[in-house]
Every structure is written in structure tokens, then in C-alpha cells.
Amino acid sequence: MLLQYVVSSYTKERIHLTPLFSLEQTRPLRAPPSSQDKIPQQNSESAMAKPQVVVAPVLMSKLSANAPEFYPSGYSAYTESYEDGCEDYPTLSDYVQEFLNHLTEQPGSFETEIEQFSETLNGWVTTDDALQELVELIYQQATSIPNFSYMGARLCNYLSHHLTISPQSGNFRQLLLQRCRTEYEVKDQAAKGDEVTRKRFHAFVLFLGELYLNLEIKGTNGQVTRADILQVGLRELLNALFSNPVDDNLICAVKLLKLTGSVLEDAWKEKLKTDMQEIIQRIENVVLDANCSRDVKQMLLKLVELRSSNWGRVHATSTYREATPENDPNYFMNEPTFYTSDGVPFTAADPDYQEKYQELLEREDFFPDYEENGTDLSGAGDPYLDDIDDEMDPEIEEAYEKFCLESEHKRKQ
């Protein structure tokens, strides 16, 4: 009985120490009930009572099938929630603002997500107040974040054609133009205001320029035109900026003209107007009379130069063979530069290029070992060159003669 009690106690303790093992795994440890094994079994019990049993650690995984999805750092999880619609957003303002922030951070997603955004708005923007709120949110984003003015103008153009709501107060485009008119009416005071006021005014001016370029108006016959009212507004905004020629106003005017100058001038020319010439004349007067900084004056002069080059637009030119120094400003771009005996540089574009180049040839003895007819005067020939056949392949010779004739023809021109 004593032996059975000892074995039973040992087995229970073994099971308690290793809960992960089954009872069958502990059974081989039992000793047969014989008197010879009584004392060794007691010693074994005494030894096992000491904390010498090493239990393998059980690693509990923290992974779970119910865990949220993993997103790398910098990745916006907006798309997932956006595709679910607007159920997760308590208000229209929260939904629209998050989409605007998303476009600011990832402008490349405009094409893929704008359609779903527009469809969601059509189900949410059903009142005049909601439409007014939408216009204000987009306007504030476009004028408070400089890099969003272009994207904001594209967004406005898309919504103006795809929002179905059209209350009595006006559709999306009409309400947007009314909001811009509110800022436009205080242009003179804003141009004379403090630095903060002028900065906000400049953001509005550049956004209006983007609207003029991107806001499309479809006519009754299906033709797409730009808003003439914006064209008139930009002209008056330029007048307000030049009437107060401080540096930041002039810089804003330069940015606006670089952005819209070519389109404005083309539109004015179609109407036989000389507004752009009047603006250029006003810029020249500012450069001469205004107390602006030297850097700003350089910007204004560069703008005048840009306009003189047709706003940097390159029209289709004639083929390369017909290009001449008169009709191609880049004709001599790749020509080498030489120096006279006095160190004065000259190129093929100089009128007296031939005379200076001949003087250079006479001054520099480029071929000291050859006469004018090519006779070798160096004595013994080079053993390497002597082994080379002087005759050219007929095809190469024909191409070389053609090259010489073309070069002579260009030089005569």
C-alpha cells in the first residue's frame, strides 16, 4: 500500500508539472510493484521533487484572424473607408474634408476615385444648404493650401458637370462663381491690406486663374468654352495688383501671367483687344518707376521676355535641311567656340566668323608635317599607317562626298 501511495503521488505531481502531456505519456514512468524497487523508487521520488524538470516554453502567438488589416507607414487607408460610402462619417463636412485631404496627399488618385465621390455626393447633397457647404469647403481648401489650387479647379469642373442637384439658388458652378465674386469685390482693399490679407488675396487670384483654365462650360451646340466672366475678372485683378506695386503683389501678378498669359492673349486677340500689350506696357513702367526690389524687377523683365517669345510655345518649324540662322534661333547652338589671338571668343554666329577662323588656321600650325596638298614631310612613314589601305569603300566614299557637299552648302548660306 505504501508503494502504491508513493507511485500515485509521483504520478499526480508529474501530471501537474507537465499539463501539456497526456496521461498516457506519464504511464511508462510507473515502476512495477516489487519489493526490490521500493528503495530506488523513494530515491527517484526524492530526486524528482527537486525543481530539475525542464518544461519547454509554450509560445503563444498574438496573431488573430480578427485583427485589423496591416497598412505600411505613409499609406492612407482612406480608400477602403471611402469605398464603403459615407456611412462611417457623421456629417457631410467630415466626409468631404477627408476626401479633400486625401486628394492633397495623393493627387494621382483623382481619376480613380472622383466618380465614386460624385455619386456619394448626389445621394447626400440634397438641399441648398448642403450645396453651399460643399462649395465653401472646396473653396477654403483651394485657397488655403497653395498646392491644391489646380486640383481644386479640376474638382470644381467635374462636380459642375456631374452633380444633379440644382436648387433655385443656383447649381454648383453658379454658387462657386458667387463665392468667388464675394472675394473679388474687395480686391482693391485686399491688395492694399496687411501681409496676411494680401497672402489670402493672392491665393484667391491664383485659384481663379486655375478655374479659368480648367472650368469648362458646354454651349447649346455642345462646344466647350471658358467662362468669359473669369477672363474679365482676371484682367481687373491684374489692375489691382499693379496699382499697388509692392513685391508680393508683383510676384503674384507674374505667377498669374505665367499661368494664364498665353490663353488670355489668344482670347483677347480673337476679340481684337490689346489688353496684353497694355499689361506689358504697365509692367515696363513698374520696372522703371516702382520701388520694388531688384529681384522682382528681374522677374518682371523675364516675363516680358517670355511674352516676346510667344510664351515659350514652339510651333512646328520647317525640316532640318531648310533651317537657317534667320528662321531657327538654335541654328548655332551646337557650334564650337573659338578664340582669337587676343582671347576674344567667337562662333559661327559671328558676322566675321570666316575671317577670324582663317586667321586662326594661319596662326595655329595644326598640320606641321604636311604641305597644303597633303604631301608627307615627316620622312619615314609610320609602319602602322603604311599598312593601311588609303582607298575607301565606295559606299563610304559616296557618303563622305555627300557630307562634304552639304557642309559646303551650309557654309555658303
Coordinates of C-alpha atoms in Angstrom, one line a residue:
M1 CA 0.0 0.0 0.0
L2 CA 2.8 2.4 0.8
L3 CA 4.4 1.7 -2.6
Q4 CA 1.2 2.3 -4.4
Y5 CA 0.7 5.6 -2.5
V6 CA 4.2 6.8 -3.4
V7 CA 3.7 5.9 -7.1
S8 CA 0.3 7.5 -7.1
S9 CA 1.6 10.7 -5.6
Y10 CA 4.5 10.8 -8.0
T11 CA 2.2 10.4 -11.0
K12 CA -0.1 13.2 -9.9
E13 CA 2.9 15.5 -9.4
R14 CA 4.2 14.6 -12.8
I15 CA 0.9 15.4 -14.4
H16 CA 0.7 18.7 -12.6
L17 CA 4.2 19.8 -13.8
T18 CA 3.6 19.0 -17.5
P19 CA 0.0 19.9 -18.2
L20 CA 0.5 19.7 -22.0
F21 CA 1.3 15.9 -21.8
S22 CA -1.4 13.3 -21.7
L23 CA -1.8 10.7 -19.0
E24 CA -0.6 8.0 -21.4
Q25 CA 2.7 9.8 -21.7
T26 CA 3.3 9.6 -18.0
R27 CA 2.3 5.9 -17.6
P28 CA 5.7 4.4 -18.6
L29 CA 7.3 6.2 -15.6
R30 CA 5.4 3.9 -13.2
A31 CA 7.5 1.2 -11.5
P32 CA 6.2 -2.4 -11.1
P33 CA 5.1 -3.3 -7.6
S34 CA 8.1 -5.3 -6.3
S35 CA 10.0 -5.1 -3.1
Q36 CA 13.3 -4.7 -4.8
D37 CA 12.3 -1.4 -6.4
K38 CA 11.0 0.1 -3.2
I39 CA 14.1 1.9 -2.1
P40 CA 15.2 3.1 -5.6
Q41 CA 11.7 4.4 -6.2
Q42 CA 11.9 6.5 -3.0
N43 CA 15.2 7.9 -4.1
S44 CA 13.7 8.7 -7.5
E45 CA 10.8 10.4 -5.8
S46 CA 13.2 12.5 -3.8
A47 CA 15.2 13.5 -6.8
M48 CA 12.1 14.4 -8.8
A49 CA 10.8 16.5 -6.0
K50 CA 13.7 19.0 -6.8
P51 CA 13.0 21.6 -9.5
Q52 CA 15.1 19.8 -12.1
V53 CA 12.3 19.2 -14.6
V54 CA 12.8 21.5 -17.7
V55 CA 9.5 22.3 -19.2
A56 CA 9.6 23.6 -22.8
P57 CA 8.1 27.1 -23.1
V58 CA 4.9 27.4 -24.9
L59 CA 4.9 30.3 -27.4
M60 CA 1.5 31.9 -27.6
S61 CA 1.0 33.7 -30.9
K62 CA -0.5 37.1 -30.8
L63 CA -1.8 36.8 -34.4
S64 CA -5.5 36.7 -34.8
A65 CA -7.8 36.2 -37.8
N66 CA -9.9 39.1 -36.4
A67 CA -7.0 41.6 -36.3
P68 CA -7.3 44.7 -38.4
E69 CA -5.6 44.9 -41.7
F70 CA -2.0 46.0 -41.8
Y71 CA -1.1 49.1 -43.7
P72 CA 2.6 50.3 -44.3
S73 CA 3.6 53.6 -42.8
G74 CA 2.6 56.5 -45.0
Y75 CA -0.2 54.5 -46.7
S76 CA -3.6 56.1 -46.5
A77 CA -6.4 53.8 -45.5
Y78 CA -8.9 56.3 -46.9
T79 CA -9.6 54.3 -50.0
E80 CA -11.1 51.4 -48.0
S81 CA -13.4 53.6 -46.0
Y82 CA -14.2 55.7 -49.0
E83 CA -15.4 52.7 -51.0
D84 CA -17.7 51.8 -48.2
G85 CA -19.6 55.1 -48.8
C86 CA -20.4 57.8 -46.3
E87 CA -21.9 55.6 -43.5
D88 CA -18.9 56.0 -41.3
Y89 CA -19.0 59.8 -41.4
P90 CA -21.3 61.7 -39.1
T91 CA -21.6 64.8 -41.3
L92 CA -21.1 65.9 -44.9
S93 CA -18.3 68.2 -43.8
D94 CA -16.3 65.3 -42.3
Y95 CA -16.7 63.2 -45.5
V96 CA -15.8 66.0 -47.9
Q97 CA -12.9 67.3 -45.8
E98 CA -11.3 63.8 -45.6
F99 CA -11.6 63.4 -49.3
L100 CA -10.0 66.8 -49.9
N101 CA -7.2 66.0 -47.6
H102 CA -6.8 62.7 -49.4
L103 CA -6.5 64.4 -52.8
T104 CA -4.0 66.8 -51.3
E105 CA -1.7 64.0 -50.2
Q106 CA -2.4 61.7 -53.2
P107 CA -3.4 63.8 -56.2
G108 CA -2.9 60.8 -58.5
S109 CA -6.0 59.2 -57.1
F110 CA -8.3 61.8 -58.6
E111 CA -9.1 59.8 -61.8
T112 CA -9.9 56.6 -60.0
E113 CA -11.9 58.0 -57.1
I114 CA -13.7 61.1 -58.3
E115 CA -16.6 59.1 -59.8
Q116 CA -17.5 57.3 -56.6
F117 CA -17.1 60.6 -54.7
S118 CA -19.5 62.3 -57.0
E119 CA -22.1 59.5 -56.8
T120 CA -21.9 59.7 -53.0
L121 CA -22.5 63.4 -53.0
N122 CA -25.5 63.0 -55.2
G123 CA -27.1 60.8 -52.6
W124 CA -26.1 63.2 -49.7
V125 CA -26.2 66.8 -51.1
T126 CA -30.0 67.2 -51.5
T127 CA -30.6 70.7 -50.0
D128 CA -29.5 74.2 -50.8
D129 CA -27.6 74.4 -47.5
A130 CA -25.6 71.2 -48.2
L131 CA -24.6 72.5 -51.6
Q132 CA -23.5 75.8 -50.1
E133 CA -21.4 73.9 -47.5
L134 CA -19.8 71.8 -50.2
V135 CA -18.8 74.9 -52.2
E136 CA -17.3 76.6 -49.2
L137 CA -15.3 73.5 -48.2
I138 CA -13.7 73.2 -51.6
Y139 CA -13.1 76.9 -51.9
Q140 CA -11.3 77.1 -48.5
Q141 CA -9.2 74.0 -49.3
A142 CA -8.2 75.5 -52.7
T143 CA -7.2 78.9 -51.3
S144 CA -5.6 77.8 -48.0
I145 CA -3.3 75.1 -49.4
P146 CA -1.3 76.5 -52.4
N147 CA -0.6 73.1 -54.0
F148 CA -4.4 72.3 -54.1
S149 CA -5.5 75.2 -56.3
Y150 CA -5.0 73.2 -59.5
M151 CA -6.6 70.0 -58.1
G152 CA -9.4 72.2 -56.6
A153 CA -10.1 73.7 -60.0
R154 CA -10.3 70.2 -61.6
L155 CA -12.6 69.0 -58.8
C156 CA -14.9 72.0 -59.4
N157 CA -15.1 71.4 -63.1
Y158 CA -16.0 67.7 -62.6
L159 CA -18.7 68.4 -60.0
S160 CA -20.2 71.2 -62.1
H161 CA -21.0 68.6 -64.7
H162 CA -21.9 65.6 -62.5
L163 CA -23.8 66.9 -59.5
T164 CA -27.5 66.5 -60.2
I165 CA -28.9 68.9 -57.6
S166 CA -29.9 72.3 -59.0
P167 CA -31.8 74.3 -56.4
Q168 CA -33.4 77.7 -57.0
S169 CA -30.4 79.5 -55.6
G170 CA -28.2 78.1 -58.4
N171 CA -26.3 75.0 -59.3
F172 CA -22.8 74.1 -58.2
R173 CA -21.0 76.3 -60.8
Q174 CA -23.2 79.3 -60.1
L175 CA -22.7 79.1 -56.4
L176 CA -18.9 78.7 -56.9
L177 CA -18.8 81.8 -59.0
Q178 CA -20.9 83.7 -56.5
R179 CA -18.4 82.7 -53.8
C180 CA -15.5 83.9 -55.9
R181 CA -17.3 87.2 -56.6
T182 CA -17.6 87.9 -52.9
E183 CA -13.8 87.8 -52.7
Y184 CA -13.4 89.7 -56.0
E185 CA -15.5 92.7 -54.8
V186 CA -12.9 93.5 -52.1
K187 CA -9.9 93.2 -54.4
D188 CA -8.7 96.8 -54.1
Q189 CA -8.8 96.8 -50.3
A190 CA -7.2 93.3 -50.2
A191 CA -4.3 94.5 -52.4
K192 CA -3.6 97.4 -50.0
G193 CA -4.1 95.3 -46.9
D194 CA -1.6 93.9 -44.5
E195 CA 0.6 90.9 -45.2
V196 CA -1.9 88.3 -44.1
T197 CA -4.7 89.9 -46.1
R198 CA -2.6 90.1 -49.2
K199 CA -1.5 86.5 -48.9
R200 CA -5.1 85.3 -48.7
F201 CA -5.9 87.6 -51.7
H202 CA -3.0 86.1 -53.7
A203 CA -4.2 82.6 -53.1
F204 CA -7.7 83.6 -54.4
V205 CA -6.1 85.2 -57.5
L206 CA -4.2 82.0 -58.4
F207 CA -7.2 79.8 -57.8
L208 CA -9.3 82.0 -60.1
G209 CA -6.6 81.6 -62.7
E210 CA -6.8 77.8 -62.4
L211 CA -10.6 78.0 -62.6
Y212 CA -10.3 80.0 -65.8
L213 CA -8.1 77.3 -67.4
N214 CA -10.0 74.2 -66.1
L215 CA -13.6 75.2 -65.7
E216 CA -15.4 74.1 -68.9
I217 CA -18.7 75.5 -70.0
K218 CA -20.7 73.5 -72.5
G219 CA -22.7 75.5 -75.0
T220 CA -26.0 74.6 -76.5
N221 CA -24.4 73.1 -79.6
G222 CA -22.0 71.0 -77.5
Q223 CA -19.0 73.2 -77.9
V224 CA -16.8 73.7 -74.8
T225 CA -15.7 77.2 -73.9
R226 CA -14.2 79.0 -71.0
A227 CA -16.0 81.4 -68.7
D228 CA -15.7 84.9 -70.1
I229 CA -16.6 86.4 -66.7
L230 CA -13.4 84.9 -65.3
Q231 CA -11.4 86.4 -68.2
V232 CA -12.8 89.9 -67.3
G233 CA -12.2 89.2 -63.6
L234 CA -8.5 88.3 -64.1
R235 CA -7.9 91.5 -66.1
E236 CA -9.3 93.6 -63.2
L237 CA -7.3 91.6 -60.6
L238 CA -4.1 92.3 -62.5
N239 CA -5.0 96.0 -62.4
A240 CA -5.4 95.8 -58.7
L241 CA -2.1 94.1 -58.2
F242 CA -0.2 96.6 -60.4
S243 CA -1.9 99.5 -58.8
N244 CA -0.2 98.5 -55.5
P245 CA 3.3 97.6 -56.7
V246 CA 4.7 96.0 -53.6
D247 CA 6.9 93.0 -54.0
D248 CA 4.4 90.3 -53.1
N249 CA 1.7 91.8 -55.3
L250 CA 4.0 91.9 -58.3
I251 CA 5.2 88.3 -57.7
C252 CA 1.6 87.2 -57.7
A253 CA 1.0 89.1 -61.0
V254 CA 4.0 87.3 -62.5
K255 CA 2.7 83.9 -61.4
L256 CA -0.8 84.6 -62.8
L257 CA 0.6 85.7 -66.1
K258 CA 2.9 82.8 -66.4
L259 CA -0.1 80.6 -65.7
T260 CA -2.7 82.2 -67.9
G261 CA -0.9 84.7 -70.1
S262 CA -0.8 82.7 -73.3
V263 CA -4.5 81.7 -73.1
L264 CA -5.6 85.3 -72.1
E265 CA -3.7 86.8 -75.0
D266 CA -5.1 84.4 -77.5
A267 CA -8.7 85.1 -76.3
W268 CA -8.1 88.9 -76.4
K269 CA -6.6 88.6 -79.9
E270 CA -9.8 86.8 -81.1
K271 CA -11.8 89.8 -79.9
L272 CA -9.3 92.2 -81.4
K273 CA -8.3 93.5 -78.0
T274 CA -4.9 94.9 -77.0
D275 CA -5.2 94.1 -73.3
M276 CA -2.0 92.1 -73.1
Q277 CA 0.0 94.9 -74.8
E278 CA -1.3 97.3 -72.2
I279 CA -0.3 94.9 -69.4
I280 CA 3.2 94.6 -70.8
Q281 CA 3.5 98.4 -71.0
R282 CA 2.4 98.7 -67.4
I283 CA 5.0 96.2 -66.4
E284 CA 7.7 98.2 -68.1
N285 CA 6.5 101.3 -66.3
V286 CA 6.6 99.5 -63.0
V287 CA 10.2 98.4 -63.7
L288 CA 11.2 102.0 -64.3
D289 CA 9.3 103.8 -61.6
A290 CA 8.3 101.4 -58.8
N291 CA 10.4 101.0 -55.7
C292 CA 10.3 97.2 -55.9
S293 CA 13.3 95.0 -55.2
R294 CA 15.9 94.2 -57.8
D295 CA 14.9 90.5 -57.9
V296 CA 11.3 91.4 -58.6
K297 CA 12.3 93.7 -61.4
Q298 CA 14.3 90.8 -62.9
M299 CA 11.2 88.6 -62.7
L300 CA 9.2 91.2 -64.5
L301 CA 11.8 91.6 -67.2
K302 CA 11.9 87.8 -67.6
L303 CA 8.1 87.8 -68.0
V304 CA 8.3 90.4 -70.8
E305 CA 11.0 88.3 -72.5
L306 CA 8.8 85.2 -72.1
R307 CA 5.9 87.0 -73.8
S308 CA 8.1 88.2 -76.6
S309 CA 8.9 84.5 -77.3
N310 CA 5.2 83.7 -77.6
W311 CA 5.0 82.5 -74.0
G312 CA 7.6 79.8 -74.8
R313 CA 5.3 78.0 -77.2
V314 CA 7.1 76.2 -80.0
H315 CA 5.3 75.9 -83.3
A316 CA 6.0 73.4 -86.0
T317 CA 9.1 74.5 -87.9
S318 CA 10.5 73.5 -91.2
T319 CA 12.7 70.5 -91.7
Y320 CA 16.3 70.5 -90.6
R321 CA 17.6 70.9 -94.1
E322 CA 15.7 74.1 -94.6
A323 CA 16.7 75.6 -91.2
T324 CA 18.7 78.8 -91.5
P325 CA 20.2 81.3 -89.0
E326 CA 17.3 83.6 -89.8
N327 CA 14.4 81.3 -89.0
D328 CA 16.0 79.0 -86.4
P329 CA 17.3 80.6 -83.2
N330 CA 19.0 77.4 -82.3
Y331 CA 20.9 77.1 -85.5
F332 CA 24.3 77.7 -84.0
M333 CA 23.6 76.1 -80.6
N334 CA 26.0 73.2 -81.1
E335 CA 28.7 75.1 -82.9
P336 CA 32.1 75.1 -81.2
T337 CA 33.6 78.3 -79.6
F338 CA 37.0 79.6 -80.8
Y339 CA 39.3 82.3 -79.5
T340 CA 41.2 84.9 -81.4
S341 CA 44.8 85.8 -80.6
D342 CA 43.5 88.4 -78.2
G343 CA 41.4 85.8 -76.3
V344 CA 38.1 87.1 -77.7
P345 CA 35.6 84.2 -78.2
F346 CA 33.7 83.8 -81.4
T347 CA 31.4 81.2 -83.0
A348 CA 29.9 80.6 -86.4
A349 CA 27.1 83.0 -85.5
D350 CA 29.5 86.0 -85.6
P351 CA 29.3 88.0 -88.9
D352 CA 33.1 88.0 -89.3
Y353 CA 33.4 84.3 -88.5
Q354 CA 35.1 83.3 -91.8
E355 CA 37.8 86.0 -91.4
K356 CA 38.5 85.1 -87.8
Y357 CA 38.5 81.4 -88.4
Q358 CA 41.0 81.8 -91.3
E359 CA 43.3 83.8 -89.1
L360 CA 43.1 81.1 -86.5
L361 CA 44.1 78.5 -89.1
E362 CA 47.1 80.6 -90.1
R363 CA 48.1 81.2 -86.5
E364 CA 47.9 77.6 -85.4
D365 CA 50.0 75.1 -87.2
F366 CA 47.7 72.2 -86.9
F367 CA 49.5 70.0 -89.5
P368 CA 53.2 70.8 -89.3
D369 CA 54.3 67.6 -91.2
Y370 CA 52.1 68.1 -94.3
E371 CA 52.1 70.5 -97.2
E372 CA 48.8 72.1 -98.4
N373 CA 48.4 69.3 -101.0
G374 CA 48.8 66.6 -98.3
T375 CA 52.4 65.6 -99.0
D376 CA 54.0 64.0 -96.0
L377 CA 57.2 65.9 -95.0
S378 CA 57.9 63.9 -91.8
G379 CA 60.4 61.5 -93.5
A380 CA 59.9 57.8 -92.9
G381 CA 56.3 56.9 -92.6
D382 CA 54.6 55.3 -89.7
P383 CA 54.9 51.5 -90.1
Y384 CA 51.4 51.1 -88.7
L385 CA 49.9 53.7 -91.1
D386 CA 51.8 52.3 -94.0
D387 CA 49.9 49.1 -93.8
I388 CA 46.5 50.8 -94.0
D389 CA 44.9 50.9 -97.4
D390 CA 44.3 54.5 -98.5
E391 CA 41.3 53.6 -100.7
M392 CA 37.9 54.0 -99.1
D393 CA 35.0 51.7 -99.6
P394 CA 32.8 53.0 -102.5
E395 CA 29.8 53.4 -100.2
I396 CA 31.8 55.3 -97.6
E397 CA 33.4 57.4 -100.2
E398 CA 30.0 58.4 -101.7
A399 CA 28.7 59.2 -98.2
Y400 CA 31.8 61.3 -97.5
E401 CA 31.4 63.3 -100.7
K402 CA 27.8 63.9 -99.9
F403 CA 28.7 65.1 -96.5
C404 CA 31.3 67.5 -97.9
L405 CA 28.8 68.9 -100.4
E406 CA 26.2 69.5 -97.7
S407 CA 28.8 71.1 -95.4
E408 CA 29.9 73.5 -98.1
H409 CA 26.3 74.3 -99.0
K410 CA 25.5 75.2 -95.3
R411 CA 28.7 77.3 -95.0
K412 CA 27.8 79.3 -98.1
Q413 CA 24.3 80.0 -96.6

